Every structure is written in C-alpha cells, then in structure tokens.
XYZ file of C-alpha atoms in Angstrom:
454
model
C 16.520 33.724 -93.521
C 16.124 35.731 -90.547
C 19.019 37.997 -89.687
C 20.267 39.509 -86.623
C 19.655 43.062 -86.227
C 21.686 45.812 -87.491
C 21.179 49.316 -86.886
C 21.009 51.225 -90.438
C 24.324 53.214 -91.778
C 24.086 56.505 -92.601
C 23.948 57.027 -96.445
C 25.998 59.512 -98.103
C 27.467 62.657 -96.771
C 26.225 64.958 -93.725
C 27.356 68.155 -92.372
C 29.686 67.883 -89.035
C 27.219 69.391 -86.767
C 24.584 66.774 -88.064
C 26.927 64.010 -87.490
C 27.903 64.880 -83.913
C 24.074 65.078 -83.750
C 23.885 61.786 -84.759
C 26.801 60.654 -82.963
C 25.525 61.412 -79.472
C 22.161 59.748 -80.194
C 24.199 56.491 -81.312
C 27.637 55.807 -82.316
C 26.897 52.831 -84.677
C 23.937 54.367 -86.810
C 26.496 57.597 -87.676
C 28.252 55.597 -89.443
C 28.403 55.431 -92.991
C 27.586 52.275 -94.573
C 30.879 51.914 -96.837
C 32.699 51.005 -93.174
C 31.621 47.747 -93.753
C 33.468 47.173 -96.762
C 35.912 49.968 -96.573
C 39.652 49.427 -95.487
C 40.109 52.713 -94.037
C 38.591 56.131 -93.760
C 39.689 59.314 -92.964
C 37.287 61.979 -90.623
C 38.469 65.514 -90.946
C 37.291 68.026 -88.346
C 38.227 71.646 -87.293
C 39.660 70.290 -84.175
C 41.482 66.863 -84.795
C 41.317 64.051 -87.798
C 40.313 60.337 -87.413
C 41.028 57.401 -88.958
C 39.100 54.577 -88.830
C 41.381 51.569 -89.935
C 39.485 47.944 -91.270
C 42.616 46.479 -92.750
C 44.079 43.775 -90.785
C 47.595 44.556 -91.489
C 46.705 47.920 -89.551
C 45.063 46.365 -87.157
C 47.874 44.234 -86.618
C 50.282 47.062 -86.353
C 48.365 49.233 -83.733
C 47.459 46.516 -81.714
C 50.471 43.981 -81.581
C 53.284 44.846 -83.540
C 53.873 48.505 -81.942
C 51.037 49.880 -79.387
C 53.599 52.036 -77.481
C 53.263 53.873 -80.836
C 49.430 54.137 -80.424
C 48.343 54.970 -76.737
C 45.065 55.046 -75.589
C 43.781 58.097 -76.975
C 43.264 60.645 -73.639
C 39.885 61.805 -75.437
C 38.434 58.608 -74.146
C 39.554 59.481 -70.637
C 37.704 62.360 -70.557
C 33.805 60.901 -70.537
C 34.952 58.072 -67.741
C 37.552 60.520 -65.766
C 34.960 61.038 -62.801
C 34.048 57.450 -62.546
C 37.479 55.932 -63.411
C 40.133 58.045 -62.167
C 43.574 56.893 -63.523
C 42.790 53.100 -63.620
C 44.302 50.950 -65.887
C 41.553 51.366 -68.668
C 42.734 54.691 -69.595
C 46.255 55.005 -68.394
C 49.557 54.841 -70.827
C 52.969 54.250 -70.568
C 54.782 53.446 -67.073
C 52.351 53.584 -65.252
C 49.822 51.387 -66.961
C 52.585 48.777 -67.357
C 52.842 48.861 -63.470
C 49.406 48.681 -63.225
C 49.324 45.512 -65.684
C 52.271 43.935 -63.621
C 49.850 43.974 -59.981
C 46.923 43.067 -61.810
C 47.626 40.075 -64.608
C 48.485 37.813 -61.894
C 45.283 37.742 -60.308
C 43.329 36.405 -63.765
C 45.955 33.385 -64.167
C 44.820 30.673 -65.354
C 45.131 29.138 -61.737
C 43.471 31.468 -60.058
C 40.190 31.607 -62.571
C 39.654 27.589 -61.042
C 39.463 29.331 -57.817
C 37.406 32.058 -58.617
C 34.671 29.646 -60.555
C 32.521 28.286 -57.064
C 31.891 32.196 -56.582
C 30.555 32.507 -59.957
C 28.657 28.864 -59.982
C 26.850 30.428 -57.018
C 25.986 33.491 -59.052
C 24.943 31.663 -61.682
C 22.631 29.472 -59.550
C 21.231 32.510 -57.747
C 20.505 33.832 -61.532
C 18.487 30.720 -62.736
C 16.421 30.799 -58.965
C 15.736 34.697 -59.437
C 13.961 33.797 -63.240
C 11.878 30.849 -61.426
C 8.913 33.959 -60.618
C 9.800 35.366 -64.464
C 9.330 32.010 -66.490
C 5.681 32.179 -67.248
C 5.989 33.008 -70.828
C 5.080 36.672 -70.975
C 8.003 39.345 -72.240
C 10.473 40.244 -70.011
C 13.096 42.790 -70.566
C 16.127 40.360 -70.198
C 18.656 43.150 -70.185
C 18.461 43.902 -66.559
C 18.357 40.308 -65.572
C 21.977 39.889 -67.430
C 22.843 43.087 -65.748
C 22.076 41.651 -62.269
C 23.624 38.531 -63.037
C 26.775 40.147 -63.985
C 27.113 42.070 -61.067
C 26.327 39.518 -58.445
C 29.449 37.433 -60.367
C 31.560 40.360 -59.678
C 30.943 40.973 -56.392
C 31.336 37.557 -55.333
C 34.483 36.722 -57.372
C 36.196 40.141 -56.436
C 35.136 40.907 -52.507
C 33.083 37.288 -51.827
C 30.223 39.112 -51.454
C 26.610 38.502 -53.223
C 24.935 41.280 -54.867
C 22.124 40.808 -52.180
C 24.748 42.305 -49.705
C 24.039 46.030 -49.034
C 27.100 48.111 -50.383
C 26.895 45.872 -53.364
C 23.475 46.498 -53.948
C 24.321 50.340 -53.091
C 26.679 50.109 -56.071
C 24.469 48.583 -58.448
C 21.434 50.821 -57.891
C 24.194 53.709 -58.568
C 25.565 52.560 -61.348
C 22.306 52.119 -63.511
C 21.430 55.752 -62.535
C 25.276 56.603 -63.804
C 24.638 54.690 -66.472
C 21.611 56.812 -67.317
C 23.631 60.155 -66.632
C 26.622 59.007 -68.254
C 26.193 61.188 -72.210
C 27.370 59.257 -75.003
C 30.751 61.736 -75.650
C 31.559 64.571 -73.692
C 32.455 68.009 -74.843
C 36.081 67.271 -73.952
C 36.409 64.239 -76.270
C 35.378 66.018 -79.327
C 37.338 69.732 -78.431
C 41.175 70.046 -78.145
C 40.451 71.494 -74.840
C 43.646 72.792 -72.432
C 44.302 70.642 -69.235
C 43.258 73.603 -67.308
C 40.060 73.996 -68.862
C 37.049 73.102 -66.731
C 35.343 70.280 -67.867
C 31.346 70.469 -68.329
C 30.029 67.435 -66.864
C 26.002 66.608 -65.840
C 25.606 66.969 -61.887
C 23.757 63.579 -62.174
C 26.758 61.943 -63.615
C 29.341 63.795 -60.806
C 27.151 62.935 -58.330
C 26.372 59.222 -58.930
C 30.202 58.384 -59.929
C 30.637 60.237 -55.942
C 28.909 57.601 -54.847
C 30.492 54.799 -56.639
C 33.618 55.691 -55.374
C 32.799 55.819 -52.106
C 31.099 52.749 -51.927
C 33.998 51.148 -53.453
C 36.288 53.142 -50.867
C 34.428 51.505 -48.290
C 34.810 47.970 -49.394
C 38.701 48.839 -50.249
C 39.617 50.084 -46.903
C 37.522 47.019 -44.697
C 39.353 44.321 -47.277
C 42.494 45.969 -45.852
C 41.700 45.636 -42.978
C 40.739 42.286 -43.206
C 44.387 41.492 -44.706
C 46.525 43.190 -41.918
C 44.334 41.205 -39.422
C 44.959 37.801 -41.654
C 41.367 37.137 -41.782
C 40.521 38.235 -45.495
C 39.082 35.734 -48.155
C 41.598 34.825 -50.604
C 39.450 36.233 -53.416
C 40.659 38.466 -56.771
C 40.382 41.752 -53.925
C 43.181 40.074 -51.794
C 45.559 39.213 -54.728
C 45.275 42.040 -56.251
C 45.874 44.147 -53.024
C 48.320 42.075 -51.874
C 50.650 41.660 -55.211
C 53.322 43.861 -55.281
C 54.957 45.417 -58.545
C 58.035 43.068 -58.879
C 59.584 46.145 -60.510
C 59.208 48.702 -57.637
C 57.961 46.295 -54.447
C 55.165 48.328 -53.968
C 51.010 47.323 -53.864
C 48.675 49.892 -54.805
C 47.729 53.097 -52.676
C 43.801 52.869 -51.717
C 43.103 55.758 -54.079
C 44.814 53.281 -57.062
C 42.414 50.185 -56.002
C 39.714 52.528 -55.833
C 40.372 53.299 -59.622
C 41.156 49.699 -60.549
C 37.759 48.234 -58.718
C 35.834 50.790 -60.683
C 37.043 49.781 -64.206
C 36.925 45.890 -62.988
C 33.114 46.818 -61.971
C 32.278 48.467 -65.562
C 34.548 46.416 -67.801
C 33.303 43.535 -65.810
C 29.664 43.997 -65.239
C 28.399 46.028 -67.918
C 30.018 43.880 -71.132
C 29.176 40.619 -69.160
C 25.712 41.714 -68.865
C 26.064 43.124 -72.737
C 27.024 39.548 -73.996
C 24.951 37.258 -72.153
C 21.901 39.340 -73.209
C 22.822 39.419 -76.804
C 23.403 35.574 -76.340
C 20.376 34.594 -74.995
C 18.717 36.455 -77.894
C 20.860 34.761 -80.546
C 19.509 31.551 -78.763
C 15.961 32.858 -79.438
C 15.960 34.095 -83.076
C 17.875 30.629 -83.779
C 15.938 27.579 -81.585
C 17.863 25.391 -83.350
C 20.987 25.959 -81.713
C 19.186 27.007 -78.409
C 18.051 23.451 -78.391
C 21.789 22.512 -79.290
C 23.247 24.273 -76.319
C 20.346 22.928 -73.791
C 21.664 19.324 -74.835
C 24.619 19.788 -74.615
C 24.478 21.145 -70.928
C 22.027 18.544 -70.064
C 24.545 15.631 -71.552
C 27.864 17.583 -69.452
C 25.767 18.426 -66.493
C 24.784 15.278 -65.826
C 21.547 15.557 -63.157
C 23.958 18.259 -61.360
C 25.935 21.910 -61.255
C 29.180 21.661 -63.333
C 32.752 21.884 -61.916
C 35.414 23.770 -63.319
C 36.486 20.973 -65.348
C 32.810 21.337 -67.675
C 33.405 24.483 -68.105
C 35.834 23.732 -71.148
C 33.412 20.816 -72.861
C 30.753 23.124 -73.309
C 31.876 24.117 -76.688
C 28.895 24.744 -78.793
C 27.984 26.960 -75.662
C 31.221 28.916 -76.032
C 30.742 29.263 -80.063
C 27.427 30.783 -79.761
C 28.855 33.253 -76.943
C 32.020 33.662 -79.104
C 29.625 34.290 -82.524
C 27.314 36.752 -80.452
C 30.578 38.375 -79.431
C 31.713 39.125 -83.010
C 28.071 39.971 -84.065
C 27.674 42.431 -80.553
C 31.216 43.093 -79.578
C 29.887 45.219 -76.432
C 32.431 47.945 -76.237
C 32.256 48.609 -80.350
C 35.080 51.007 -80.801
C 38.694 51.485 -79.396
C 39.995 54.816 -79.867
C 44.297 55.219 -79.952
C 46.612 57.964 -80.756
C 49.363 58.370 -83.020
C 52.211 59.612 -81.246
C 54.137 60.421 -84.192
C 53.374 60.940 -87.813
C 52.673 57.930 -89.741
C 51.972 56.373 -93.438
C 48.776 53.974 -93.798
C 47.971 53.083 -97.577
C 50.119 55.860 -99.106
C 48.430 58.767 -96.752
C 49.734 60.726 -94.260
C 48.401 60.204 -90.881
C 49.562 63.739 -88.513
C 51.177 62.705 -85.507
C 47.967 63.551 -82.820
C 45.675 61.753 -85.065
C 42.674 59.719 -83.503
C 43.272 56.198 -85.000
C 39.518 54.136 -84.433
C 39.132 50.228 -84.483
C 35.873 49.524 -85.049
C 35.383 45.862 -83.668
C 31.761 46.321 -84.751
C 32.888 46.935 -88.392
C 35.396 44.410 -88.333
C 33.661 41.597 -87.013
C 31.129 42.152 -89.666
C 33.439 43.696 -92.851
C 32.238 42.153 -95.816
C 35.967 41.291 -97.505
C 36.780 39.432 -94.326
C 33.644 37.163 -93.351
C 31.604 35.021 -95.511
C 28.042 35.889 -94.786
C 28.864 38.371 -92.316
C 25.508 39.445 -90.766
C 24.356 35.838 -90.161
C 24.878 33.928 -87.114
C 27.169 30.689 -87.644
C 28.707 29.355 -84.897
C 29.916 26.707 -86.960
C 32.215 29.167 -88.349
C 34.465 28.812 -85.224
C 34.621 24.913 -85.798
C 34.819 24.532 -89.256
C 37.215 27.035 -90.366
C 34.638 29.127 -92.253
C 35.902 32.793 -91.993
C 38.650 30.981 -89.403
C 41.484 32.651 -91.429
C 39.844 36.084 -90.258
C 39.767 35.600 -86.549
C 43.718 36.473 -85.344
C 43.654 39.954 -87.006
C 39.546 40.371 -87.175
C 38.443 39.110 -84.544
C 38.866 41.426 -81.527
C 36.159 41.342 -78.802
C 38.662 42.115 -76.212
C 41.330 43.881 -78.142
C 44.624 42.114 -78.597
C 48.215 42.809 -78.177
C 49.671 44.252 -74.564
C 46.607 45.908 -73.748
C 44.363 43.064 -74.251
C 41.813 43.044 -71.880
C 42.930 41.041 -68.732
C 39.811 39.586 -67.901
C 39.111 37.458 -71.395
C 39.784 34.246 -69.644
C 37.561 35.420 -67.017
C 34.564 36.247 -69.634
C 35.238 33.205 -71.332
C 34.499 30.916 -68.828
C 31.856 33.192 -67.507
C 29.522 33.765 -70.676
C 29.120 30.313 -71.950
C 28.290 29.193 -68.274
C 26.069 31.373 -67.898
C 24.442 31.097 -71.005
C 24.218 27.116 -70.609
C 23.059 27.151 -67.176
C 20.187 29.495 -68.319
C 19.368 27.242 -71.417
C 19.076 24.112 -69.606
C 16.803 25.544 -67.697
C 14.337 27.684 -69.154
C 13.670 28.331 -73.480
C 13.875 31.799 -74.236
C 11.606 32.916 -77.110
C 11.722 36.072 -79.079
C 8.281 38.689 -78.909
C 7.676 39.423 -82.535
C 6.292 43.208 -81.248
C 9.438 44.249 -79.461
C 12.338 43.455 -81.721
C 15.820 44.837 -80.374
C 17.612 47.544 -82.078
C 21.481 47.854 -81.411
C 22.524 50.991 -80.075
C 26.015 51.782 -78.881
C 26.369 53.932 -75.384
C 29.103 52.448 -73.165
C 28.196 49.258 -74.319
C 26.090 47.899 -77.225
C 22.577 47.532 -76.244
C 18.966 47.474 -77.134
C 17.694 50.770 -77.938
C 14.620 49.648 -75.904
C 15.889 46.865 -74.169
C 16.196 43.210 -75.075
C 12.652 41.158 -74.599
C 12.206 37.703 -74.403
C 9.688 35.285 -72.795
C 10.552 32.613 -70.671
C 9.546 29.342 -70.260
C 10.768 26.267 -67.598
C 12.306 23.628 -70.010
C-alpha cells in the first residue's frame, strides 16, 4: 500500500549545535523518531528546557482545562513580531481576551452564511483560472491553492477579489516575506533582554513594511467607508465596528492593522496548506477522488452549491479533515509554563517551553490505528474516533482555539469539491512531495500534480 509521505526522524542522539542546524533547515525532520510513540520528552539547552507533551491528559490540561496557566510562549512572537505586531495570534492575558471579545462575533455561525457568496465566487474564479492549466502536464499546485486562498480572503474580509490592485500588492509581498521569513529567529532560541536589538533579514523588515502598509491602506478607506454609511457589510465592517462589550471601545487602526495581518497569514497560508495537501491525498488515492467528484456532482446538481450543500458534502469534509490530521499546516504550538509544574512524576521549571506537536499527535502510534495511512472512513466509522477530542487538534482547542475553524471548514471541503468535480488531479511519479515545516507544512519542492477536465 502506498503511503503518504513522511519526512524521516532523526535517529539517535545529536549535538545541540547540529540540531539547531537541523532545526532551521526543517522543524519536522529534527525530530527524533521515538516522538511518534513517545508520551513526552524533555529538551535541555543552555538557555531554556522544552517539553514536548503527546499524552492526551496533558494535552487536555494545557489546552482546556487551564491555558491561563500556559500562555503563548513570547519566543514565538519574536519570528512574526515585524509582520504581526501585537495581534491576537501572539498576545496573552487581557488583552488577548479583549481582542477575542471584538473578533469571535464576526465568525458566528450566522455570519459564515453571509460570508459564503464571497467565497463561492472565489472558488469559481479558482476552477476558471485552472481551465489554461488542465492539459495534463505537472503543475506545481501549491501556488494555485495559495492564490485561491487569498482571493477567498480578500473577498470575504474587504469584498475585494485578489485581481484588485492592493490585494494583489499584498500577495506578491507576502510570497517574497514568505521567502525572507527564516525558519526561527535568534530571539526564539536565546533568552535575550527586551532591550536587546533583534537581528532580523532586511528582506524580511522590508517586505512585512509593505504588508502593513498595504493593509493600513485598506484599514483606513474601510473606515472611511463606515463613517460615510456606505461600507459593505463584510467580516472588515463587523469586526471594525464591534465594540468590546467589556470596555465599549472598537479597535485603534494600528490594532486592525495587527489583526488583518494574522487573519491574512492564519487565513491564507494554512488554507492554501490544506487544500494543496488535499488535492494530493485525492491523487495518491483515485478511489476516493472519484468518491468526492460524485458526490459533488450528485449535491451540485447541474449548478454552484448554496450554503445549505456545503454541510452534505461529507466525504468531501472527511478527506479535508483526514489530510488535516495527516498535514496539520501549522505543526507545532509552543506555550509557557507560568509556574512550576509536575507532568509524569518530573519537574517542569516554571519558564519552561511546553510544545504540542499536532504533527506527532495526529500520527502517534498508541493513539491511531494505522496512523500513516489515509482513512477517511476513520471519521465515520469510529476507527481511531475515541482519539479525536484530545488528539485531534488542527486548530488547537480550548479558549484559544483558532476562531476561524468554522470558517476553514466550510472553506476546504468546498474548495476541494468544486475542484474535483471539475478536473482529476493525478500524481507525477518523478516529483513526489516531501513535507517540510516553515510557517506552514509544505512541499520541500512544491506539490505537483497534472490536471485533467473531468
């Protein structure tokens, strides 16, 4: 049986200026193969520990049961910083709780109905842009799913397309960040002081500039638009328009700057992740390509689906959730302790970096039957269903679960059947993908398909 790839552990021990070698090239190939069976680990450096917890129970206690215990880990923060400012991605405490209060109404599940014509019409611009691509020779889907993505975002946040120019302007500049944008930063790794200077690539100061500007721009003419009562009631306007029913106030400009930035990465670059992982799935296994093609054909009818398909397209939505344990796209979460602890009779030092490694997890081998195979049947029939509550974390879990799962559930399996019913993706035997983690999980050389009209 053909499996889905898996970059190769590390085996055995390495010195700690080989692993942060290693570490910078790729995050998931660092690792040491025992993570996949292991329920915790312990990383000792000369400048912090680490513990990498697998156990569910753990999992469970970071996560849900007491996460003002764990913050986000201000290491993480110090990679994004230029891009993200203080936006609600790497924020703690009161003020990401405010943050959460403006934003969560916006992804209700009311307003994701009115949200889903913008991203129909992305999705139909997606299948007409691979009309000129379907002619069977390999493509490199990864920047197709990347376009896609983006053109959903811009139209369900600002009701723009991606074709307009200060979206494009952002999308060109973010695949150049991208490409600036190191693995971990100096700061992340080194208990450096607040006043430190931080060494950062020009490249990646520069094109994060940009970014922000470009978002600035868009910000300050959607306010505009408000005070004048002309602006399109889109996920922009409620955000910018819902106060904190704790304080009464909206954000400041400089706070939706920071919040449009993490919607645009969180939203756009693990979109683009999952869909291209998907449509790869779809490829190795034509069997359940074929599957999902019927099934859109059957729901579809002749036509574009409404809002009310969306939720009948459930072998769609179990091969997007299956490629989403198999190539979680942001593979690690990284939290603090923020006092001393006890996990399986050791003693964790309050300061401690505490890891979960959805990418372990979703693949440990005393938690999934056959956990490097793709099964979507496992969501329906219950095999490995026991896991999924406490291993099972594509979007985190607890308080700080990502606010836009609703959103990427709809979104992916859409996507993904609107794709399928139109063209058959088939896998080039010469350019096989290899996982590789950088801010999300990728192909190390992209993801290549070719592409046929159905």
């Amino acid at each position: 049986m053909t499996l889905p790839p898996k970059p190769p552990a590390r085996e055995g021990r390495v010195s700690l200026w080989r692993y942060l070698r290693l570490f910078r090239k790729d995050v998931l190939s660092a690792q040491p193969a025992r993570l996949y069976r292991a329920w915790m680990a312990e990383f000792r450096t000369p400048f912090f520990r680490s513990y990498l917890c697998n156990q569910p129970a753990l999992v469970d206690l970071v996560l849900r049961q007491r996460p003002d215990d764990f913050p986000k880990s201000d290491r993480v923060r110090e990679g994004l910083k230029p891009l993200l400012g203080n936006s609600v991605f790497v924020t703690n405490g009161e003020t990401w709780k405010r943050q959460r209060r403006i934003i969560d109404p916006a992804f209700e599940g009311g307003r994701l109905r009115d949200v889903f014509p913008a991203m129909l019409e992305a999705g139909q611009g997606t299948v007409s842009r691979l009309a000129t691509l379907a002619d069977g020779q390999p493509r490199e889907i990864e920047a197709h799913t990347s376009h896609a993505a983006a053109d959903v975002i811009f139209r369900t946040l600002f009701s723009i397309p991606i074709e307009h120019s200060v979206a494009a302007q952002v999308f060109d500049a973010f695949r150049e960040h991208q490409r600036t944008q190191p693995v971990v930063n100096l700061g992340a790794l080194l208990p450096l002081p607040r006043w430190f200077p931080r060494l950062r690539r020009r490249r990646t100061l520069r094109t994060a500039a940009v970014i922000r500007r470009l978002i600035a721009e868009l910000t300050t003419a959607r306010m505009a638009e408000i005070e004048a009562g002309t602006a399109p009631d889109d996920l922009a306007t409620k955000i910018m328009t819902t106060p904190d029913p704790v304080s009464g106030a909206c954000f400041e400009p400089d706070e939706m700057v920071d919040q449009v930035a993490i919607f645009f990465l969180a939203g756009h670059e693990t979109s683009a992740s999952a869909l291209a992982w998907a449509l790869y799935m779809l490829a190795l296994y034509p069997e359940w390509q074929d599957k999902v093609a019927h099934e859109a054909s059957e729901i579809f009818n002749g036509a574009w689906p409404d809002f009310a398909d969306v939720g009948r397209l459930r072998v769609s939505r179990d091969c997007f959730r299956e490629t989403l344990r198999l190539y979680p796209p942001v593979p690690m979460m990284v939290r603090e302790a923020a006092c001393p602890e006890h996990f399986r009779d050791r003693d964790v030092p309050r300061g401690s970096q505490i890891v979960l490694s959805s990418w372990h997890l979703h693949r440990h081998e005393r938690l999934w039957t056959r956990p490097d195979e793709f099964d979507p049947d496992r969501f329906e029939t219950g095999n490995g269903r026991s896991c999924l509550r406490e291993a099972y974390i594509p979007f985190s879990a607890g308080q700080r679960v990502c606010t836009g799962a609703g959103f990427a559930m709809i979104e992916g399996p859409l996507l993904l059947s609107m794709l399928v019913r139109s063209y058959r993706f088939e896998t080039v035997a010469t350019r096989p993908p290899m996982p590789v983690a950088h801010l999300t999980v990728r192909g190390q050389d992209g993801i290549w398909l070719r592409i046929s009209p159905r």
